[in-house]
């Protein structure tokens, strides 16, 4: 099948540096692009050509109407449009507009990241499950800071299990806070990256932002609070139940974790895995499943994750993400469906 599109100024802006965006569409949709006498010819199978044509025409129309996206937003738009052809480019572009937050502009960079942000905006409890580098913690902290600055909540609580990642650190000197801070450093990193250090320090000093091991949550009720439980795969079932039952009025809770990186002692069941089994069908709780396509770190991280998945499969290990619910517009949870694509 072959289709032709006139190369307008709007369409030219889509090509990217060294035609990077066009190459991405070729690889993702199994099509080929050829320029000929001021037109762009799309050659390939019917499905791929149709999707590519719709993306190109819609994008050119948006640019001609005055919409401007930076390079990162264009790349994100194309990734989402390829993964979810049912969504119009206009709808995706509108949802991808950067959100100003302190010194940062926060933009979802993949379909699952967009679903994750939408879930946090519309649900009181959200689980973000998937490999490292997919933005689970970073986006949750960004939404928490937004809620705090908009006065939607009066407090942020960031909790993490204090579990050693395979090594034995032994006795740590200092106060209790100094002992646990090394385990919580990734949360500090996200806060300082997203907002001015002086403002974060003031909020920490006034206890408006509280960073603590999950054990500190016992016996509390969290009202008007945005609570994030990070590295939840390292919670015990008792800790997970305790955290989920802390949620009070006008509060949100986000639970993030990677079930392929559990550091609990041998034979100890992960609280995150148990929670997936127990609460996945409760209306009002959203699950968003990430995969290697959502990784926003170095491009090699995607390949490393895929390589470990293949290695675990070959050895018969259950190293891959299990089938789980995925957020959609009709229901908070869609059981028995995973967003993980088949390995190529």
Short mmCIF file of C-alpha atoms in Angstrom, two decimals:
data_model
loop_
_atom_site.label_atom_id
_atom_site.label_comp_id
_atom_site.label_asym_id
_atom_site.label_seq_id
_atom_site.Cartn_x
_atom_site.Cartn_y
_atom_site.Cartn_z
CA UNK A 1 0.00 0.00 0.00
CA UNK A 2 1.22 3.51 -0.80
CA UNK A 3 -0.06 6.93 0.28
CA UNK A 4 1.28 10.42 -0.48
CA UNK A 5 1.20 13.56 1.65
CA UNK A 6 2.26 17.06 0.66
CA UNK A 7 5.28 18.24 2.65
CA UNK A 8 3.98 21.40 4.28
CA UNK A 9 5.93 23.57 6.70
CA UNK A 10 4.04 21.96 9.54
CA UNK A 11 5.00 18.49 8.40
CA UNK A 12 8.66 19.46 8.00
CA UNK A 13 8.82 20.35 11.68
CA UNK A 14 7.98 16.74 12.53
CA UNK A 15 11.03 15.22 10.86
CA UNK A 16 13.40 15.99 13.76
CA UNK A 17 17.20 16.12 13.87
CA UNK A 18 18.63 13.89 11.15
CA UNK A 19 15.03 12.74 10.42
CA UNK A 20 15.01 11.03 13.82
CA UNK A 21 11.23 11.12 14.23
CA UNK A 22 10.58 9.81 10.75
CA UNK A 23 13.01 6.93 11.38
CA UNK A 24 11.13 6.15 14.61
CA UNK A 25 7.82 5.92 12.74
CA UNK A 26 9.38 3.70 10.08
CA UNK A 27 10.68 1.26 12.66
CA UNK A 28 7.56 1.30 14.86
CA UNK A 29 4.98 0.97 12.06
CA UNK A 30 6.99 -1.14 9.59
CA UNK A 31 6.66 1.46 6.84
CA UNK A 32 9.07 3.37 4.62
CA UNK A 33 9.05 7.08 3.80
CA UNK A 34 10.29 8.49 0.52
CA UNK A 35 10.32 12.12 -0.59
CA UNK A 36 9.32 12.83 -4.18
CA UNK A 37 8.52 16.17 -5.83
CA UNK A 38 7.42 17.89 -2.64
CA UNK A 39 5.46 14.94 -1.32
CA UNK A 40 6.17 12.29 1.28
CA UNK A 41 5.29 8.79 0.15
CA UNK A 42 4.40 6.16 2.77
CA UNK A 43 4.89 2.54 1.72
CA UNK A 44 4.06 -0.55 3.77
CA UNK A 45 1.23 -2.73 5.02
CA UNK A 46 -2.27 -1.26 5.11
CA UNK A 47 -2.45 -0.88 8.90
CA UNK A 48 0.95 0.78 9.28
CA UNK A 49 0.42 3.14 6.36
CA UNK A 50 -3.00 4.21 7.65
CA UNK A 51 -1.70 4.96 11.15
CA UNK A 52 1.32 6.83 9.78
CA UNK A 53 -0.83 8.90 7.43
CA UNK A 54 -3.24 9.86 10.22
CA UNK A 55 -0.39 10.89 12.52
CA UNK A 56 1.33 13.00 9.88
CA UNK A 57 -1.81 14.72 8.61
CA UNK A 58 -3.12 15.47 12.11
CA UNK A 59 0.24 16.79 13.28
CA UNK A 60 0.62 19.04 10.22
CA UNK A 61 -2.88 20.42 10.83
CA UNK A 62 -2.10 21.21 14.48
CA UNK A 63 1.10 23.05 13.55
CA UNK A 64 -0.69 24.99 10.82
CA UNK A 65 -3.26 26.02 13.46
CA UNK A 66 -0.48 27.45 15.62
CA UNK A 67 0.34 24.70 18.11
CA UNK A 68 4.04 24.45 18.93
CA UNK A 69 5.69 21.48 20.62
CA UNK A 70 9.33 21.21 21.61
CA UNK A 71 11.48 18.25 20.49
CA UNK A 72 10.81 16.23 23.63
CA UNK A 73 7.05 16.76 23.37
CA UNK A 74 7.05 15.70 19.71
CA UNK A 75 8.92 12.49 20.53
CA UNK A 76 6.50 11.75 23.37
CA UNK A 77 3.51 12.46 21.14
CA UNK A 78 4.75 10.03 18.48
CA UNK A 79 5.41 7.26 21.02
CA UNK A 80 1.91 7.56 22.44
CA UNK A 81 0.27 7.84 19.00
CA UNK A 82 2.01 4.64 17.86
CA UNK A 83 1.11 2.75 21.05
CA UNK A 84 -2.51 3.96 21.06
CA UNK A 85 -3.76 4.68 17.51
CA UNK A 86 -7.32 5.06 18.83
CA UNK A 87 -6.38 8.43 20.36
CA UNK A 88 -6.30 11.43 18.09
CA UNK A 89 -3.05 13.36 17.80
CA UNK A 90 -4.92 16.49 18.90
CA UNK A 91 -6.06 14.79 22.11
CA UNK A 92 -2.58 13.47 22.82
CA UNK A 93 -0.93 16.82 22.11
CA UNK A 94 -3.33 18.60 24.47
CA UNK A 95 -2.64 16.13 27.28
CA UNK A 96 1.12 16.39 26.74
CA UNK A 97 1.38 20.09 27.42
CA UNK A 98 4.10 20.66 29.99
CA UNK A 99 3.04 21.41 33.55
CA UNK A 100 5.06 24.19 35.19
CA UNK A 101 6.29 23.08 38.59
CA UNK A 102 8.88 25.20 40.36
CA UNK A 103 11.96 25.14 38.16
CA UNK A 104 10.72 22.22 36.03
CA UNK A 105 8.31 21.52 33.19
CA UNK A 106 6.86 18.05 33.79
CA UNK A 107 5.61 16.20 30.71
CA UNK A 108 4.45 12.57 30.40
CA UNK A 109 6.77 10.92 27.88
CA UNK A 110 4.87 7.71 27.07
CA UNK A 111 1.34 6.32 26.94
CA UNK A 112 1.68 4.65 30.33
CA UNK A 113 3.12 7.79 31.90
CA UNK A 114 0.11 9.73 30.62
CA UNK A 115 -2.26 7.07 32.00
CA UNK A 116 -0.37 7.25 35.29
CA UNK A 117 -0.75 11.03 35.55
CA UNK A 118 -4.44 10.79 34.65
CA UNK A 119 -4.91 8.06 37.25
CA UNK A 120 -3.32 10.17 39.98
CA UNK A 121 -5.54 13.11 39.06
CA UNK A 122 -8.77 11.08 39.14
CA UNK A 123 -8.22 8.32 41.73
CA UNK A 124 -7.49 8.37 45.46
CA UNK A 125 -5.25 5.27 45.41
CA UNK A 126 -2.95 4.46 42.49
CA UNK A 127 -0.42 1.67 42.00
CA UNK A 128 2.41 2.28 39.53
CA UNK A 129 4.21 -1.02 38.86
CA UNK A 130 7.13 -1.57 36.53
CA UNK A 131 10.89 -1.46 35.99
CA UNK A 132 13.34 1.18 37.13
CA UNK A 133 13.62 4.42 35.19
CA UNK A 134 10.00 4.64 34.05
CA UNK A 135 9.20 7.78 36.06
CA UNK A 136 6.97 6.14 38.68
CA UNK A 137 8.43 7.98 41.67
CA UNK A 138 9.33 11.20 39.84
CA UNK A 139 5.85 11.78 38.43
CA UNK A 140 4.22 10.91 41.75
CA UNK A 141 6.40 13.46 43.56
CA UNK A 142 5.60 16.02 40.84
CA UNK A 143 1.85 15.53 41.29
CA UNK A 144 2.26 15.68 45.07
CA UNK A 145 4.09 19.01 44.87
CA UNK A 146 1.44 20.33 42.48
CA UNK A 147 -1.30 19.34 44.94
CA UNK A 148 0.58 21.02 47.79
CA UNK A 149 1.14 24.25 45.86
CA UNK A 150 -2.52 24.28 44.75
CA UNK A 151 -3.59 23.78 48.39
CA UNK A 152 -5.40 20.56 47.45
CA UNK A 153 -3.52 18.91 50.32
CA UNK A 154 -1.78 20.34 53.35
CA UNK A 155 0.99 17.77 53.66
CA UNK A 156 3.14 15.36 51.65
CA UNK A 157 4.36 12.10 53.15
CA UNK A 158 7.02 10.11 51.32
CA UNK A 159 7.61 6.65 52.75
CA UNK A 160 9.99 3.87 51.82
CA UNK A 161 10.90 0.53 53.41
CA UNK A 162 14.42 0.64 54.87
CA UNK A 163 15.66 -2.57 53.24
CA UNK A 164 19.26 -3.20 52.21
CA UNK A 165 19.64 -4.05 48.53
CA UNK A 166 21.57 -7.29 48.90
CA UNK A 167 24.40 -5.98 51.06
CA UNK A 168 24.85 -5.84 54.83
CA UNK A 169 25.63 -2.31 55.99
CA UNK A 170 25.91 -3.14 59.68
CA UNK A 171 25.75 -0.41 62.33
CA UNK A 172 25.18 3.11 61.03
CA UNK A 173 26.25 6.02 63.28
CA UNK A 174 24.20 9.13 63.96
CA UNK A 175 20.65 10.01 64.92
CA UNK A 176 17.67 7.94 63.84
CA UNK A 177 17.00 10.32 60.93
CA UNK A 178 20.66 10.14 59.86
CA UNK A 179 20.48 6.33 59.93
CA UNK A 180 17.46 6.10 57.63
CA UNK A 181 18.21 9.03 55.28
CA UNK A 182 20.48 6.96 53.00
CA UNK A 183 17.54 4.67 52.23
CA UNK A 184 15.34 7.67 51.42
CA UNK A 185 17.84 9.63 49.28
CA UNK A 186 16.02 8.98 45.95
CA UNK A 187 13.00 10.82 47.35
CA UNK A 188 15.14 13.82 48.33
CA UNK A 189 16.68 13.75 44.84
CA UNK A 190 13.25 13.97 43.18
CA UNK A 191 12.13 16.82 45.44
CA UNK A 192 15.24 18.93 44.89
CA UNK A 193 15.14 18.31 41.14
CA UNK A 194 11.53 19.43 40.85
CA UNK A 195 11.48 22.45 43.16
CA UNK A 196 13.79 25.10 44.59
CA UNK A 197 16.01 23.71 47.33
CA UNK A 198 15.23 26.55 49.76
CA UNK A 199 11.49 25.96 49.45
CA UNK A 200 11.86 22.19 49.91
CA UNK A 201 14.09 22.73 52.96
CA UNK A 202 11.50 25.06 54.53
CA UNK A 203 8.73 22.53 53.96
CA UNK A 204 10.88 19.76 55.42
CA UNK A 205 11.74 21.88 58.45
CA UNK A 206 8.05 22.69 59.07
CA UNK A 207 7.10 19.04 58.52
CA UNK A 208 4.87 20.00 55.60
CA UNK A 209 6.89 17.42 53.67
CA UNK A 210 7.73 14.36 55.72
CA UNK A 211 10.13 11.65 54.54
CA UNK A 212 10.24 8.55 56.70
CA UNK A 213 10.50 4.75 56.69
CA UNK A 214 7.15 3.03 56.35
CA UNK A 215 7.40 1.76 59.93
CA UNK A 216 6.78 5.36 61.07
CA UNK A 217 3.27 5.25 59.54
CA UNK A 218 1.80 2.81 62.07
CA UNK A 219 -1.06 4.20 64.15
CA UNK A 220 -1.51 7.36 62.07
CA UNK A 221 -4.44 8.65 60.03
CA UNK A 222 -3.40 10.69 57.01
CA UNK A 223 -5.96 13.43 56.34
CA UNK A 224 -5.56 16.09 53.59
CA UNK A 225 -2.34 14.38 52.61
CA UNK A 226 -0.61 13.16 49.45
CA UNK A 227 1.19 9.98 50.52
CA UNK A 228 3.69 8.11 48.34
CA UNK A 229 4.99 4.66 49.18
CA UNK A 230 8.12 4.09 47.11
CA UNK A 231 9.92 0.76 46.51
CA UNK A 232 6.76 -1.00 47.68
CA UNK A 233 8.02 -4.37 46.46
CA UNK A 234 10.16 -4.42 49.62
CA UNK A 235 7.24 -4.05 52.01
CA UNK A 236 5.88 -7.01 53.91
CA UNK A 237 2.17 -7.84 53.55
CA UNK A 238 1.61 -6.43 57.03
CA UNK A 239 3.32 -3.15 56.13
CA UNK A 240 1.34 -2.80 52.91
CA UNK A 241 -1.99 -3.38 54.66
CA UNK A 242 -0.98 -0.91 57.34
CA UNK A 243 -0.11 1.78 54.78
CA UNK A 244 -3.27 1.32 52.71
CA UNK A 245 -5.45 1.60 55.81
CA UNK A 246 -3.83 4.90 56.92
CA UNK A 247 -5.58 6.91 54.20
CA UNK A 248 -7.95 9.51 55.65
CA UNK A 249 -10.26 12.18 54.26
CA UNK A 250 -9.23 14.32 51.25
CA UNK A 251 -6.08 12.26 50.79
CA UNK A 252 -4.36 10.48 47.95
CA UNK A 253 -1.96 7.56 48.04
CA UNK A 254 0.43 6.42 45.32
CA UNK A 255 2.26 3.11 45.63
CA UNK A 256 5.23 2.46 43.33
CA UNK A 257 7.36 -0.61 42.92
CA UNK A 258 9.22 -3.04 40.68
CA UNK A 259 8.40 -6.66 41.48
CA UNK A 260 11.50 -7.88 39.62
CA UNK A 261 13.77 -6.21 42.20
CA UNK A 262 12.64 -7.57 45.56
CA UNK A 263 15.26 -7.33 48.32
CA UNK A 264 13.28 -9.01 51.10
CA UNK A 265 14.80 -12.03 52.87
CA UNK A 266 14.41 -15.36 51.09
CA UNK A 267 10.92 -16.79 51.57
CA UNK A 268 9.34 -13.48 52.62
CA UNK A 269 6.35 -12.56 50.45
CA UNK A 270 6.25 -9.06 48.98
CA UNK A 271 3.45 -6.83 50.22
CA UNK A 272 3.14 -5.33 46.74
CA UNK A 273 2.55 -8.70 45.09
CA UNK A 274 -0.05 -9.59 47.72
CA UNK A 275 -1.79 -6.22 47.28
CA UNK A 276 -2.05 -6.84 43.53
CA UNK A 277 -3.93 -10.05 44.32
CA UNK A 278 -6.08 -8.57 47.09
CA UNK A 279 -7.20 -5.07 45.99
CA UNK A 280 -6.94 -5.07 42.18
CA UNK A 281 -10.71 -5.38 41.72
CA UNK A 282 -11.71 -2.63 44.14
CA UNK A 283 -13.43 0.22 42.30
CA UNK A 284 -11.57 3.48 42.84
CA UNK A 285 -8.11 1.93 42.94
CA UNK A 286 -6.15 2.29 39.70
CA UNK A 287 -3.24 0.16 38.53
CA UNK A 288 -0.88 1.35 35.80
CA UNK A 289 1.70 -1.10 34.47
CA UNK A 290 4.97 0.15 33.00
CA UNK A 291 7.39 -1.69 30.72
CA UNK A 292 10.79 -1.11 29.13
CA UNK A 293 9.27 1.22 26.50
CA UNK A 294 8.52 3.70 29.29
CA UNK A 295 12.14 3.95 30.47
CA UNK A 296 13.34 7.56 30.33
CA UNK A 297 16.93 6.91 31.35
CA UNK A 298 19.78 6.04 28.99
CA UNK A 299 18.55 4.12 25.93
CA UNK A 300 20.65 1.12 26.99
CA UNK A 301 18.50 0.71 30.12
CA UNK A 302 15.61 -0.46 27.91
CA UNK A 303 17.86 -3.11 26.35
CA UNK A 304 19.17 -4.19 29.76
CA UNK A 305 15.64 -4.71 31.07
CA UNK A 306 14.68 -6.73 27.99
CA UNK A 307 17.85 -8.80 28.30
CA UNK A 308 17.12 -9.66 31.94
CA UNK A 309 13.54 -10.59 31.04
CA UNK A 310 14.77 -12.92 28.31
CA UNK A 311 17.39 -14.40 30.63
CA UNK A 312 14.85 -15.11 33.37
CA UNK A 313 12.45 -16.64 30.87
CA UNK A 314 15.16 -18.92 29.50
CA UNK A 315 15.97 -20.12 33.02
CA UNK A 316 12.32 -20.62 33.89
CA UNK A 317 12.30 -17.83 36.48
CA UNK A 318 9.25 -15.67 37.00
CA UNK A 319 11.22 -12.51 36.42
CA UNK A 320 8.68 -10.88 34.16
CA UNK A 321 5.95 -8.56 35.26
CA UNK A 322 2.73 -10.51 35.86
CA UNK A 323 -0.52 -9.90 34.11
CA UNK A 324 -2.27 -7.08 35.89
CA UNK A 325 -4.93 -4.41 35.65
CA UNK A 326 -4.55 -1.35 33.49
CA UNK A 327 -6.33 1.96 33.76
CA UNK A 328 -8.77 2.89 31.03
CA UNK A 329 -11.64 5.34 30.65
CA UNK A 330 -14.44 2.86 31.28
CA UNK A 331 -13.27 1.46 34.63
CA UNK A 332 -10.59 2.25 37.21
CA UNK A 333 -9.24 -1.28 36.86
CA UNK A 334 -9.27 -3.68 33.97
CA UNK A 335 -8.37 -7.15 35.30
CA UNK A 336 -6.48 -9.85 33.47
CA UNK A 337 -4.73 -7.57 31.03
CA UNK A 338 -1.13 -6.44 30.97
CA UNK A 339 0.46 -3.51 29.17
CA UNK A 340 3.68 -5.48 28.67
CA UNK A 341 4.31 -5.97 24.94
CA UNK A 342 5.62 -9.21 23.51
CA UNK A 343 9.41 -9.29 23.25
CA UNK A 344 10.64 -8.74 19.74
#
